[in-house]
Coordinates of C-alpha atoms in Angstrom, one line a residue:
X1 CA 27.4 54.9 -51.9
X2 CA 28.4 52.8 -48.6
X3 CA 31.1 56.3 -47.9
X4 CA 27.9 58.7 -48.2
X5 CA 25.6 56.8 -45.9
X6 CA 28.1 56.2 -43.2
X7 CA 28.2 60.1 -43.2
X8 CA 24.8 60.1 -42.6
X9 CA 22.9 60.5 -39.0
X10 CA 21.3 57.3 -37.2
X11 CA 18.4 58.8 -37.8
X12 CA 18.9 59.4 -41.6
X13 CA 20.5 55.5 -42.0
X14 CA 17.5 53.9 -39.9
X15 CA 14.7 55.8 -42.1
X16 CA 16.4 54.7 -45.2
X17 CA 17.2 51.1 -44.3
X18 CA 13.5 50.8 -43.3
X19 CA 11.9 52.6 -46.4
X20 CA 14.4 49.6 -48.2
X21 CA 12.0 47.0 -46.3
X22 CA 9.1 48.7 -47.0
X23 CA 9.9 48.8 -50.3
X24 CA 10.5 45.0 -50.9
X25 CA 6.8 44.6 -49.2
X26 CA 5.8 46.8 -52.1
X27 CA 7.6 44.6 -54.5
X28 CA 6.1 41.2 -53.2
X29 CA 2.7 43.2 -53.3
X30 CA 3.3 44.2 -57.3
X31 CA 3.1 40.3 -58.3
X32 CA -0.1 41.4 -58.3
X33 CA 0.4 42.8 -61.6
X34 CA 2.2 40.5 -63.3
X35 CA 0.4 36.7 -62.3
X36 CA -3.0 35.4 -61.5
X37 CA -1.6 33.7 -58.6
X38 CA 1.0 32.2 -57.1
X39 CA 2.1 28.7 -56.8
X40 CA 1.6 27.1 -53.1
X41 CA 4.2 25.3 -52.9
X42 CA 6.3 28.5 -54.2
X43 CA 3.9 30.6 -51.6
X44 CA 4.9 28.0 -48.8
X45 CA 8.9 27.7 -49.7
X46 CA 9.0 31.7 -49.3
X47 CA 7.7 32.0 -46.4
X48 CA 9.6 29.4 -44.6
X49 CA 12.3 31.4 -46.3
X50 CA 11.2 34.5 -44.5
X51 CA 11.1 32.4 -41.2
X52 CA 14.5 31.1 -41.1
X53 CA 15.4 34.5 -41.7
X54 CA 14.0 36.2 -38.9
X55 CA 15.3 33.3 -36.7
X56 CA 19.0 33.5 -38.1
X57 CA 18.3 37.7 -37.2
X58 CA 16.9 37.3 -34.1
X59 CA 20.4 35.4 -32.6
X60 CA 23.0 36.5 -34.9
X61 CA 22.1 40.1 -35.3
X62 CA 20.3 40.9 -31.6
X63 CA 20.6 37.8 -29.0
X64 CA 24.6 37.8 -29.6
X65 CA 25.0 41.8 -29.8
X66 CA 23.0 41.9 -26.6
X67 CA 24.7 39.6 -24.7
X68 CA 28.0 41.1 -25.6
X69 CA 26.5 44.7 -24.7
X70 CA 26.1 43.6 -21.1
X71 CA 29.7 41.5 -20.5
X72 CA 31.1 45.0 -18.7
X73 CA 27.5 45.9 -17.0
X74 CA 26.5 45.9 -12.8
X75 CA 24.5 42.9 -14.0
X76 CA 24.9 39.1 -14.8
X77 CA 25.8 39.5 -18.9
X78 CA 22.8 36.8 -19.2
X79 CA 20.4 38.5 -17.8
X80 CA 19.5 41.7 -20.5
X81 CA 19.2 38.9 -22.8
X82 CA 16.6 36.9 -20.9
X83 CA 14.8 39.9 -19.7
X84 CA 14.4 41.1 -23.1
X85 CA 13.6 38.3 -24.7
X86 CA 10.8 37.1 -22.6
X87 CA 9.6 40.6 -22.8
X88 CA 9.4 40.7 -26.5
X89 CA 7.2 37.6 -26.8
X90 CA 5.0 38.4 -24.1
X91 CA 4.6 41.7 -25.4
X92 CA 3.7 40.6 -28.9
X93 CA 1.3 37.5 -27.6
X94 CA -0.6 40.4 -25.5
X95 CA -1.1 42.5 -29.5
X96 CA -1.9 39.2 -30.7
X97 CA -4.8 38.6 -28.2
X98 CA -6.2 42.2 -29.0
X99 CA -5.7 43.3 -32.3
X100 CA -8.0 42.3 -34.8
X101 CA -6.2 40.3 -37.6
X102 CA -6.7 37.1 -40.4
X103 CA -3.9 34.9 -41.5
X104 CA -3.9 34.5 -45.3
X105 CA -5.4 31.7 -47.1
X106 CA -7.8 31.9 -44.0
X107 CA -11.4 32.3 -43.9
X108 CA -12.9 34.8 -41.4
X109 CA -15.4 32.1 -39.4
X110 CA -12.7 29.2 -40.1
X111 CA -15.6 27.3 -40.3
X112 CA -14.8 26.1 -43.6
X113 CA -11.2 25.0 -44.0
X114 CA -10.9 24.2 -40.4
X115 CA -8.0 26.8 -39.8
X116 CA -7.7 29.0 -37.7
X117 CA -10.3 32.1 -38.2
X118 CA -9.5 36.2 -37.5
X119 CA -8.5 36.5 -34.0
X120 CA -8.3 40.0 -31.6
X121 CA -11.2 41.7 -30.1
X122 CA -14.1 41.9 -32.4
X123 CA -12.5 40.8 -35.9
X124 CA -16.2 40.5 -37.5
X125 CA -16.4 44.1 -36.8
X126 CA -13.6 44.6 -39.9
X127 CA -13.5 43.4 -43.6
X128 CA -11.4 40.9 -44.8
X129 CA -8.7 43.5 -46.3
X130 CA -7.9 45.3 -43.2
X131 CA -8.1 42.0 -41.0
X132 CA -5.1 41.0 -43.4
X133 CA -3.4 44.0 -43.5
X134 CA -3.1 44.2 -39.6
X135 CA -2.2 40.5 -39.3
X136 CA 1.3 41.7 -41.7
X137 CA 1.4 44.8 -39.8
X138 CA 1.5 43.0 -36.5
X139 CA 4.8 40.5 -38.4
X140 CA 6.5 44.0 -39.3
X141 CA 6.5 45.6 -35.9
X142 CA 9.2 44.1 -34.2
X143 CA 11.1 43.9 -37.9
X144 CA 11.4 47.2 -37.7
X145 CA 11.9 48.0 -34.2
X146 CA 15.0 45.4 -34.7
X147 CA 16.1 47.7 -37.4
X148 CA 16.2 50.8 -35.3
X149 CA 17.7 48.9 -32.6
X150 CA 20.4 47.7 -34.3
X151 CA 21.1 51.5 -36.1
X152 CA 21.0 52.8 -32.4
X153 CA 23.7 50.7 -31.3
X154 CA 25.5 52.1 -33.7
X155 CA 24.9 55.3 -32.6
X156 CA 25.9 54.2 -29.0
X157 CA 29.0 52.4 -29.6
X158 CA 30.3 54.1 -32.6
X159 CA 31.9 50.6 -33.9
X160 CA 31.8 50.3 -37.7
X161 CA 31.2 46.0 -37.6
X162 CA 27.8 47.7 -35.6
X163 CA 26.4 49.7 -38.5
X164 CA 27.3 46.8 -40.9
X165 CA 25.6 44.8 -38.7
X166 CA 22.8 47.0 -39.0
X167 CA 22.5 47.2 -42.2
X168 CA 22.8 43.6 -43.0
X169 CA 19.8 43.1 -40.3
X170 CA 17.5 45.1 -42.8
X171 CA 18.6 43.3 -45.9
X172 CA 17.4 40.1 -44.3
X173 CA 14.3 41.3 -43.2
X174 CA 14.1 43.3 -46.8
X175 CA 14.3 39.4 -48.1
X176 CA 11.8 37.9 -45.6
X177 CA 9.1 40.8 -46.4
X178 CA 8.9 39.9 -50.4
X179 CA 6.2 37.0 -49.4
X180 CA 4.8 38.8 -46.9
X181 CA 3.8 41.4 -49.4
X182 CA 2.8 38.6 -52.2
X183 CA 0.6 37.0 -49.5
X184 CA -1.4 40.1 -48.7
X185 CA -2.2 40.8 -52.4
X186 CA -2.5 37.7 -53.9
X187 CA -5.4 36.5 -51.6
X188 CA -7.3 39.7 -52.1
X189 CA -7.1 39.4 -56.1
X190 CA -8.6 36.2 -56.1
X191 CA -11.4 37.4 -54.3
X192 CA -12.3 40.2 -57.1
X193 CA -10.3 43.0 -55.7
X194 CA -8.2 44.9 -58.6
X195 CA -5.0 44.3 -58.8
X196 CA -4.4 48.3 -58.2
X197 CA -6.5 47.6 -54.6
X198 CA -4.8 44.4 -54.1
X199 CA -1.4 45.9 -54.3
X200 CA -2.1 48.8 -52.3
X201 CA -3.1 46.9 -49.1
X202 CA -0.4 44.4 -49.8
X203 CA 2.4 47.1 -49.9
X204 CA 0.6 49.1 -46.9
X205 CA 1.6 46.4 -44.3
X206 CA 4.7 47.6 -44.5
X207 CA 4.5 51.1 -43.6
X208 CA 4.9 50.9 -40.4
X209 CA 8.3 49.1 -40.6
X210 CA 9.9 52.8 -40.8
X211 CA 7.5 54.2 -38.0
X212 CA 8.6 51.8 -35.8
X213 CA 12.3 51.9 -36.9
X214 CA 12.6 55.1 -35.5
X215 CA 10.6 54.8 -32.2
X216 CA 13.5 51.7 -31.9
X217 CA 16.1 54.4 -32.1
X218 CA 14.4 57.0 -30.4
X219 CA 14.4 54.7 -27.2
X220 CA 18.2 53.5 -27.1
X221 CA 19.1 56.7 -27.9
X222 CA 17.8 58.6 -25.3
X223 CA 18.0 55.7 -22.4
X224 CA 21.6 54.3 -23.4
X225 CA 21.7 51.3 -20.7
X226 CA 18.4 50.0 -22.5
X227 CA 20.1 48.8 -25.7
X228 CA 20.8 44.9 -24.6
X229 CA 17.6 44.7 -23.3
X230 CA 15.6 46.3 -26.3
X231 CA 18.3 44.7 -28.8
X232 CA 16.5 40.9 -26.9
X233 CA 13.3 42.6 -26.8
X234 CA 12.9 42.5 -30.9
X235 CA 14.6 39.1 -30.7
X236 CA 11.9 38.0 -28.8
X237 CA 9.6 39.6 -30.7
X238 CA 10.0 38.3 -33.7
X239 CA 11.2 34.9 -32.5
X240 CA 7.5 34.9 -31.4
X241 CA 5.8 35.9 -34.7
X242 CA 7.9 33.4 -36.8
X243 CA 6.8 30.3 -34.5
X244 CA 3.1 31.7 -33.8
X245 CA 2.7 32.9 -37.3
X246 CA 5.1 32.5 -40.0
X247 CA 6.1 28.6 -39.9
X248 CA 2.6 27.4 -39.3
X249 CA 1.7 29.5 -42.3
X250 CA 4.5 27.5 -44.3
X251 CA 2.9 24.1 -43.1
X252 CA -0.7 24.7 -43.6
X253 CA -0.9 23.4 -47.4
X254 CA 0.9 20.4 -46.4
X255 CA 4.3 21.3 -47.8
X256 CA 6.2 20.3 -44.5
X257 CA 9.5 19.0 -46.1
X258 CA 9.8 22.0 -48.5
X259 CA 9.0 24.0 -45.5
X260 CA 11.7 22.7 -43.8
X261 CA 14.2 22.5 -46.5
X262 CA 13.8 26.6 -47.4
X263 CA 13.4 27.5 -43.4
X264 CA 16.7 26.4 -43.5
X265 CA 18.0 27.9 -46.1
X266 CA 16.6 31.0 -45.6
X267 CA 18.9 30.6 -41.7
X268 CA 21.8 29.7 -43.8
X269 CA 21.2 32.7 -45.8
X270 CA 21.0 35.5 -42.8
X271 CA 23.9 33.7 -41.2
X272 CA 26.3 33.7 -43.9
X273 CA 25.2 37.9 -44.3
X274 CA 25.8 38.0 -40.8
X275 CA 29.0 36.5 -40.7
X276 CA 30.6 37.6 -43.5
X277 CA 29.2 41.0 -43.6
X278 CA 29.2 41.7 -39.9

């Protein structure tokens, strides 16, 4: 299996490794199906999970490639890194402001809970479902960019450690989408939705992990001294979404130790792939 997709194109390997993350969104999603609801506390430890995670990713498998990349470059080997990185959180605070989204376990006003309620321009203009579904959307952006990324660098440098980097990348963010998945459906089936309806938004978050895989790849592939900067750019990305989004998301039941405990893990986790696979 590992000899026939090496033989495969960038292309090819990126579109696969990201239909893989799509599909473990889809899987989260199809707890649907099989339980009423999920446990907090469980709800909370998996997403901190996911968080430490993308953390882990975002220096092991871009920060540290990207910094590498730009050692032999006209330009201090710091500087791709810090460009990029800036760049990606700017850039996704600047989709946050404007596109319509809701946090799970929120309500829409926020009025009630005290939480935060759906942010972007003109959220009461959009139901509860799709308000979710584009505040997942928005986490697996940069998840998937990061995935094409890493495949193009592959493509560039040709280095075998680079495509196993690559592919351990998606497996971590594979992990880290399960709960994202769960907590798109699970909200929506306590509200009445059926579970077929519930699953079906929960699962469609993820689509656009391969969509913007392959615009990831498309761009290093065709503007080669890019790669450190868009390699930082994802890192900053997501880097962005797990401290604006993800972690406070963990916290917001009041689980702060467990939080803290499986944030940590889940690190531990994408470092050891990293690591030892890379």
């Amino acid at each position: 299996m590992w000899e026939w997709f090496v033989q495969q194109t960038p292309t090819i390997q990126t579109l696969l490794a990201t239909l893989f993350t799509w599909g473990m969104t889809a899987l989260g999603a199809a707890l649907v199906f099989t339980a009423k609801r999920v446990n907090l506390k469980v709800m909370d430890a998996m997403l901190a999970f996911a968080g430490g995670v993308m953390i882990a990713a975002s220096f092991w498998s871009l920060l540290s490639p990207a910094i590498e990349m730009a050692e032999d470059g006209p330009v201090p080997d710091w500087l791709p890194a810090v460009v990029g990185f800036m760049l990606g959180g700017i850039f996704l605070w600047s989709v946050d402001k404007v596109l319509p989204h809701l946090h799970p376990e929120e309500d829409q006003t926020g009025s009630l809970t005290g939480k935060r309620g759906a942010e972007g321009i003109n959220p009461d203009h959009f139901r509860r479902s799709t308000l979710l579904v584009l505040a997942i959307t928005l986490h697996n952006i940069p998840e998937g960019f990061a995935v094409g990324v890493a495949f193009g660098s592959y493509a560039q440098t040709g280095s075998l450690s680079q495509l196993v980097g690559a592919v351990t990348l998606a497996i971590g963010m594979g992990l880290q989408n399960f709960p994202e998945g769960t907590s798109v459906s699970m909200p929506l089936r306590r509200e009445g939705m059926s579970r077929g309806k519930a699953f079906w938004y929960g699962q469609l978050s993820g689509l656009v992990e391969p969509i913007s895989g392959l615009v990831g790849l498309w761009l290093v592939s065709i503007i080669e001294p890019l790669l450190p900067y868009a390699l930082a750019f994802a890192a900053g990305a997501m880097i962005f979404v797990t401290v604006e989004e993800v972690i406070p998301g963990s916290r917001e039941n009041g689980n702060k130790d467990l939080a803290a405990i499986w944030l940590m893990v889940g690190f531990t986790v994408m470092m050891l792939l990293d690591v030892a696979l890379g």
